[in-house]
Amino acid sequence: MLLAFELSGEHDTIPAAEALACLESINADFKVYLRLDGCLVVDLKNDIKRIAQVLSKRLSMTRNIIVVLGIGGAGEEDILDTVSKADIEPEGTYSIRVRRIKEYSHVNTELMERRIGEIFYRRGAHADLRNPQIQLRVLLTEDKSIFGYIAGSVDRGAFEARKPHYRPFFYPGVLMPRLARALVNISKPEEYMLDPFCGTGGILIEAGLIGIKVIGGDIQRKLLLGAKMNLDFYKINYSLMYQDACRMSLCDESVDAVVTDPPYGRSAAIIAESLEHLLTCSLKEIHRVLKNGKRAVFVSERKIEDLAHEAGFKVVEIHIQRVHKSLTRRVYILEKVTFDFE
């Protein structure tokens, strides 16, 4: 059965990468069916409704998870034909929403919703826009329409409520909760996740909220105290250490995943010979404490491919995020390998 992820559009590549990593983390039996701008469709063999519910509580850069009932062309008559042929007879009340992905389609969505409503009215179904028993959805992408019903929705408001300035301790320049959660999911954590530059604990919060035991380290006492306040506020299972990321007090291969957003050398409080030294040494330490075959997600404003390779990592993915004119984030997905991959 096909499952579609209605992606948030906040980034070109991270939302799909997050969805795929989450599917892999829960051992879903799937393969990619379609990759579209703003929508990912997978062919799923497992219990599709259960998986949709599980993922809706974990994902951040997906709006809705949709059980696909039909895929057709993007023209008006194509859409109506796809809906008409779909194997569904709504029991009880329903709602229908048509959404354009970006500006690919010029279909009048309100008119299309009424025309689809007429199809189900003739079948004896009753619309209820406020409290429907089934929510039907049509996504209009580059050259296709995807029709189905919503099996799970992500509570985006919960991420808004956790924005940094709403936390007990605030410090500027940190990742927003949705991005932090997406990076945590991409790292595919199992039991323990480490952030060696944890700052005020934003990444640790998002990992802890999905049941991961988190370990944070930082060399700034003020930020560690702030992280403790924030982690206690969200009732996270955590350990914090006052330590240099270049000399961590952790055993070899002791964590399942690493996600970190180093301060890029902007803070004078960082004790390091240079930014180059900080990146080189911290990557080597991350490689040391990470278990074999596991992932590290490393955010950097500069290219670190060579440094990652020297530390022993394989670069799996690179996601580019332009924050503003003077800052471009590079999100590196690194994998610890035990063989020569070159």
Coordinates of C-alpha atoms in Angstrom, one line a residue:
M1 CA 0.0 0.0 0.0
L2 CA 1.2 3.5 -0.8
L3 CA 1.8 6.1 1.9
A4 CA 2.4 9.7 1.1
F5 CA 4.3 12.3 3.2
E6 CA 3.0 15.8 2.7
L7 CA 6.3 17.6 3.4
S8 CA 6.4 21.0 5.1
G9 CA 8.5 22.8 2.4
E10 CA 10.7 24.4 5.0
H11 CA 13.8 22.9 3.3
D12 CA 14.3 21.3 -0.1
T13 CA 15.9 18.0 1.1
I14 CA 15.8 17.6 4.9
P15 CA 12.0 16.8 5.2
A16 CA 12.2 13.8 2.9
A17 CA 15.5 12.6 4.5
E18 CA 13.8 12.8 7.9
A19 CA 10.8 10.7 6.7
L20 CA 13.0 8.1 5.2
A21 CA 15.3 7.9 8.3
C22 CA 12.3 7.5 10.6
L23 CA 10.9 4.7 8.4
E24 CA 14.3 2.9 8.7
S25 CA 14.5 3.5 12.4
I26 CA 11.2 1.7 13.1
N27 CA 12.3 -1.1 10.7
A28 CA 9.5 -0.5 8.2
D29 CA 9.4 -2.7 5.1
F30 CA 9.3 -0.1 2.4
K31 CA 10.7 1.2 -0.8
V32 CA 10.5 4.7 -2.4
Y33 CA 7.7 4.9 -4.9
L34 CA 7.8 8.6 -5.9
R35 CA 10.0 11.5 -5.0
L36 CA 8.2 14.8 -5.8
D37 CA 8.8 18.4 -4.7
G38 CA 6.9 18.7 -1.5
C39 CA 5.8 15.0 -1.4
L40 CA 7.3 11.6 -0.8
V41 CA 5.4 8.4 -1.6
V42 CA 6.6 5.1 -0.3
D43 CA 5.3 1.5 -0.9
L44 CA 4.8 0.1 2.6
K45 CA 4.3 -3.5 3.4
N46 CA 3.8 -3.2 7.2
D47 CA 0.7 -2.1 9.2
I48 CA 0.3 1.2 7.4
K49 CA -2.1 2.9 9.8
R50 CA -0.1 2.0 12.9
I51 CA 3.1 3.3 11.3
A52 CA 1.4 6.5 10.2
Q53 CA 0.3 7.1 13.8
V54 CA 3.8 6.3 15.2
L55 CA 5.5 8.7 12.7
S56 CA 3.1 11.5 13.2
K57 CA 4.3 11.7 16.8
R58 CA 7.9 11.8 15.8
L59 CA 8.3 13.7 12.6
S60 CA 8.7 17.5 12.4
M61 CA 9.0 18.5 8.8
T62 CA 5.9 16.6 7.5
R63 CA 2.4 18.1 7.6
N64 CA 0.2 15.0 7.0
I65 CA 0.7 11.3 6.4
I66 CA -1.7 10.1 3.8
V67 CA -2.9 6.7 2.8
V68 CA -2.9 6.9 -1.0
L69 CA -6.1 6.0 -2.9
G70 CA -5.1 7.1 -6.3
I71 CA -2.4 8.9 -8.3
G72 CA -3.2 10.7 -11.6
G73 CA -2.6 13.7 -13.7
A74 CA -2.6 17.3 -12.5
G75 CA -5.4 18.6 -14.8
E76 CA -8.9 19.2 -13.5
E77 CA -10.5 16.3 -15.3
D78 CA -7.6 14.1 -14.4
I79 CA -8.1 14.9 -10.7
L80 CA -11.8 14.1 -10.9
D81 CA -11.1 10.9 -12.7
T82 CA -8.6 9.8 -10.1
V83 CA -11.1 10.5 -7.3
S84 CA -14.0 8.8 -9.1
K85 CA -12.0 5.6 -9.6
A86 CA -10.6 5.5 -6.0
D87 CA -11.8 2.5 -3.9
I88 CA -13.4 4.4 -1.1
E89 CA -17.0 4.8 0.2
P90 CA -16.8 7.2 3.2
E91 CA -18.8 5.8 6.1
G92 CA -20.0 8.7 8.1
T93 CA -18.9 12.2 7.5
Y94 CA -15.9 13.5 5.5
S95 CA -14.0 16.6 4.6
I96 CA -12.0 17.3 1.4
R97 CA -9.1 19.6 1.0
V98 CA -7.1 20.3 -2.1
R99 CA -3.6 21.8 -1.7
R100 CA -1.2 23.1 -4.3
I101 CA 2.4 22.3 -3.7
K102 CA 4.2 25.6 -4.4
E103 CA 2.9 27.1 -7.6
Y104 CA 3.0 24.0 -9.8
S105 CA -0.8 23.9 -10.4
H106 CA -3.2 26.6 -11.3
V107 CA -6.3 24.6 -10.4
N108 CA -8.9 26.6 -8.4
T109 CA -8.7 24.6 -5.2
E110 CA -12.0 25.8 -3.8
L111 CA -13.9 24.9 -7.0
M112 CA -12.2 21.5 -7.1
E113 CA -13.2 20.8 -3.5
R114 CA -16.8 21.5 -4.4
R115 CA -16.6 19.3 -7.5
I116 CA -15.1 16.4 -5.6
G117 CA -17.8 16.9 -2.9
E118 CA -20.4 16.4 -5.6
I119 CA -18.9 13.0 -6.4
F120 CA -19.3 11.8 -2.8
Y121 CA -22.7 13.5 -2.3
R122 CA -24.0 11.4 -5.2
R123 CA -22.7 8.3 -3.3
G124 CA -24.7 9.3 -0.2
A125 CA -21.8 10.6 1.9
H126 CA -22.1 13.7 4.0
A127 CA -19.6 16.5 4.4
D128 CA -18.5 17.9 7.8
L129 CA -15.7 20.4 7.7
R130 CA -15.5 20.9 11.4
N131 CA -15.4 17.3 12.8
P132 CA -15.2 14.8 9.9
Q133 CA -14.8 11.1 10.5
I134 CA -12.4 10.9 7.5
Q135 CA -10.3 13.7 6.1
L136 CA -9.7 13.4 2.3
R137 CA -6.8 15.1 0.7
V138 CA -5.6 16.0 -2.8
L139 CA -2.0 17.1 -3.3
L140 CA -1.2 18.9 -6.6
T141 CA 2.5 18.5 -7.4
E142 CA 4.7 19.1 -10.5
D143 CA 2.6 16.9 -12.9
K144 CA 0.6 14.6 -10.6
S145 CA -2.4 14.6 -8.3
I146 CA -2.2 12.4 -5.2
F147 CA -5.5 11.5 -3.6
G148 CA -6.0 9.8 -0.2
Y149 CA -7.1 10.1 3.4
I150 CA -5.1 11.4 6.3
A151 CA -3.9 8.7 8.6
G152 CA -1.7 10.9 10.8
S153 CA -0.9 14.6 11.3
V154 CA 2.1 16.3 12.9
D155 CA 1.3 18.7 15.7
R156 CA 3.2 21.7 14.4
G157 CA 1.9 23.9 17.1
A158 CA 3.8 21.9 19.7
F159 CA 7.1 22.8 18.0
E160 CA 6.0 26.5 18.0
A161 CA 5.4 26.3 21.7
R162 CA 9.0 25.1 22.2
K163 CA 10.7 28.0 20.4
P164 CA 13.9 29.0 22.2
H165 CA 12.5 32.3 23.7
Y166 CA 9.7 30.4 25.4
R167 CA 12.1 28.1 27.3
P168 CA 13.2 28.9 30.9
F169 CA 16.7 29.8 29.7
F170 CA 17.2 31.6 26.4
Y171 CA 20.4 32.2 24.4
P172 CA 20.4 33.5 20.8
G173 CA 21.8 31.6 17.8
V174 CA 20.3 28.2 18.4
L175 CA 18.4 25.8 16.1
M176 CA 14.7 26.0 15.9
P177 CA 12.8 23.0 17.3
R178 CA 11.5 21.6 14.0
L179 CA 15.0 21.6 12.5
A180 CA 16.5 20.2 15.7
R181 CA 14.0 17.3 15.7
A182 CA 14.5 16.6 12.0
L183 CA 18.3 16.3 12.5
V184 CA 17.7 14.0 15.5
N185 CA 15.5 11.8 13.4
I186 CA 18.0 11.7 10.6
S187 CA 20.7 10.5 13.0
K188 CA 18.5 7.4 13.7
P189 CA 19.2 7.2 17.5
E190 CA 18.4 4.1 19.4
E191 CA 19.1 4.5 23.2
Y192 CA 21.8 7.1 23.7
M193 CA 22.4 10.3 21.7
L194 CA 25.2 12.8 22.3
D195 CA 25.5 16.5 21.6
P196 CA 29.1 17.6 22.5
F197 CA 28.3 21.3 21.9
C198 CA 24.9 21.2 23.6
G199 CA 24.6 24.9 24.5
T200 CA 21.2 25.4 26.1
G201 CA 20.0 21.9 25.2
G202 CA 17.7 22.5 22.2
I203 CA 18.8 19.4 20.3
L204 CA 18.8 17.3 23.5
I205 CA 15.2 18.4 24.3
E206 CA 13.9 17.2 20.9
A207 CA 15.7 13.8 21.3
G208 CA 14.5 13.4 24.8
L209 CA 10.9 14.0 23.8
I210 CA 10.9 10.9 21.6
G211 CA 12.3 8.7 24.4
I212 CA 16.0 8.9 23.8
K213 CA 18.4 9.1 26.7
V214 CA 20.6 12.2 26.0
I215 CA 24.1 13.2 26.9
G216 CA 25.2 16.8 26.5
G217 CA 28.6 18.5 26.9
D218 CA 29.8 22.1 26.7
I219 CA 32.7 24.1 27.9
Q220 CA 30.6 27.1 28.9
R221 CA 29.3 26.7 32.5
K222 CA 26.6 29.3 32.0
L223 CA 25.1 27.4 29.0
L224 CA 25.3 24.1 30.9
L225 CA 23.3 25.6 33.7
G226 CA 20.8 26.9 31.2
A227 CA 20.6 23.5 29.6
K228 CA 19.8 21.9 32.9
M229 CA 17.0 24.4 33.5
N230 CA 15.5 23.7 30.1
L231 CA 15.9 19.9 30.2
D232 CA 14.3 19.8 33.7
F233 CA 11.4 21.9 32.4
Y234 CA 10.7 19.3 29.7
K235 CA 11.3 16.4 32.0
I236 CA 14.1 14.9 29.8
N237 CA 16.2 11.9 30.8
Y238 CA 19.6 13.5 30.5
S239 CA 23.3 13.7 31.6
L240 CA 25.3 16.9 31.3
M241 CA 29.1 17.2 31.4
Y242 CA 31.4 20.2 31.7
Q243 CA 33.9 19.2 29.1
D244 CA 35.9 20.1 26.0
A245 CA 34.5 18.4 22.8
C246 CA 38.1 17.7 21.8
R247 CA 38.7 15.6 25.0
M248 CA 35.5 13.9 26.0
S249 CA 35.0 11.8 29.1
L250 CA 33.2 9.0 27.3
C251 CA 34.2 5.5 26.5
D252 CA 34.9 4.3 23.0
E253 CA 31.8 3.4 21.0
S254 CA 29.4 4.3 23.8
V255 CA 26.7 6.3 22.0
D256 CA 24.3 5.3 19.2
A257 CA 24.0 8.7 17.5
V258 CA 25.5 12.2 17.6
V259 CA 23.8 15.4 16.6
T260 CA 25.6 18.7 17.1
D261 CA 25.6 22.4 16.0
P262 CA 29.0 23.8 17.0
P263 CA 29.2 27.5 17.5
Y264 CA 31.4 28.0 14.4
G265 CA 34.1 29.8 16.3
R266 CA 31.8 32.8 17.0
S267 CA 32.0 32.6 20.8
A268 CA 35.2 33.9 22.4
A269 CA 34.5 31.5 25.3
I270 CA 35.5 28.5 23.3
I271 CA 38.9 27.2 24.3
A272 CA 40.6 26.1 21.1
E273 CA 43.7 26.9 19.1
S274 CA 41.6 27.7 16.1
L275 CA 38.3 26.8 14.4
E276 CA 40.3 24.3 12.2
H277 CA 41.7 22.7 15.4
L278 CA 38.2 22.6 17.0
L279 CA 36.6 20.9 14.0
T280 CA 39.4 18.4 13.5
C281 CA 39.7 17.3 17.1
S282 CA 36.0 17.2 17.8
L283 CA 35.3 15.1 14.7
K284 CA 37.9 12.6 15.8
E285 CA 36.4 12.5 19.3
I286 CA 32.9 12.0 17.9
H287 CA 34.2 9.2 15.7
R288 CA 35.8 7.6 18.8
V289 CA 32.7 7.6 21.0
L290 CA 30.2 6.7 18.3
K291 CA 29.4 3.0 17.7
N292 CA 30.3 1.4 14.5
G293 CA 27.9 1.8 11.6
K294 CA 26.0 4.6 13.4
R295 CA 25.4 8.2 12.3
A296 CA 26.6 11.7 13.4
V297 CA 24.8 14.8 12.2
F298 CA 27.3 17.7 12.2
V299 CA 26.2 21.3 11.3
S300 CA 28.9 23.6 10.0
E301 CA 29.1 26.9 8.2
R302 CA 32.2 25.7 6.3
K303 CA 33.0 22.6 4.2
I304 CA 34.3 19.8 6.3
E305 CA 34.3 16.8 3.9
D306 CA 38.1 16.4 4.1
L307 CA 38.1 16.7 7.9
A308 CA 35.3 14.1 8.2
H309 CA 37.1 11.7 5.9
E310 CA 40.3 12.2 7.9
A311 CA 38.4 11.4 11.2
G312 CA 37.2 8.1 9.6
F313 CA 33.7 9.1 8.6
K314 CA 31.8 8.4 5.3
V315 CA 29.8 11.4 4.2
V316 CA 26.3 10.0 3.5
E317 CA 24.4 13.2 2.8
I318 CA 24.9 17.0 2.7
H319 CA 22.0 19.4 3.1
I320 CA 22.5 23.1 2.5
Q321 CA 20.5 25.7 4.4
R322 CA 20.8 29.4 3.6
V323 CA 19.9 31.1 6.9
H324 CA 20.7 34.7 5.7
K325 CA 23.2 36.4 3.4
S326 CA 26.2 35.9 5.7
L327 CA 25.3 32.4 7.0
T328 CA 24.9 29.2 5.1
R329 CA 24.5 26.0 7.2
R330 CA 25.8 22.8 5.9
V331 CA 24.2 19.8 7.5
Y332 CA 26.5 16.7 7.2
I333 CA 25.2 13.2 7.7
L334 CA 28.2 11.2 8.6
E335 CA 28.5 7.4 9.1
K336 CA 31.2 5.6 11.1
V337 CA 32.6 2.9 9.0
T338 CA 35.1 0.1 9.7
F339 CA 36.4 -0.3 6.2
D340 CA 38.1 1.8 3.5
F341 CA 35.2 3.3 1.5
E342 CA 37.3 5.2 -1.0

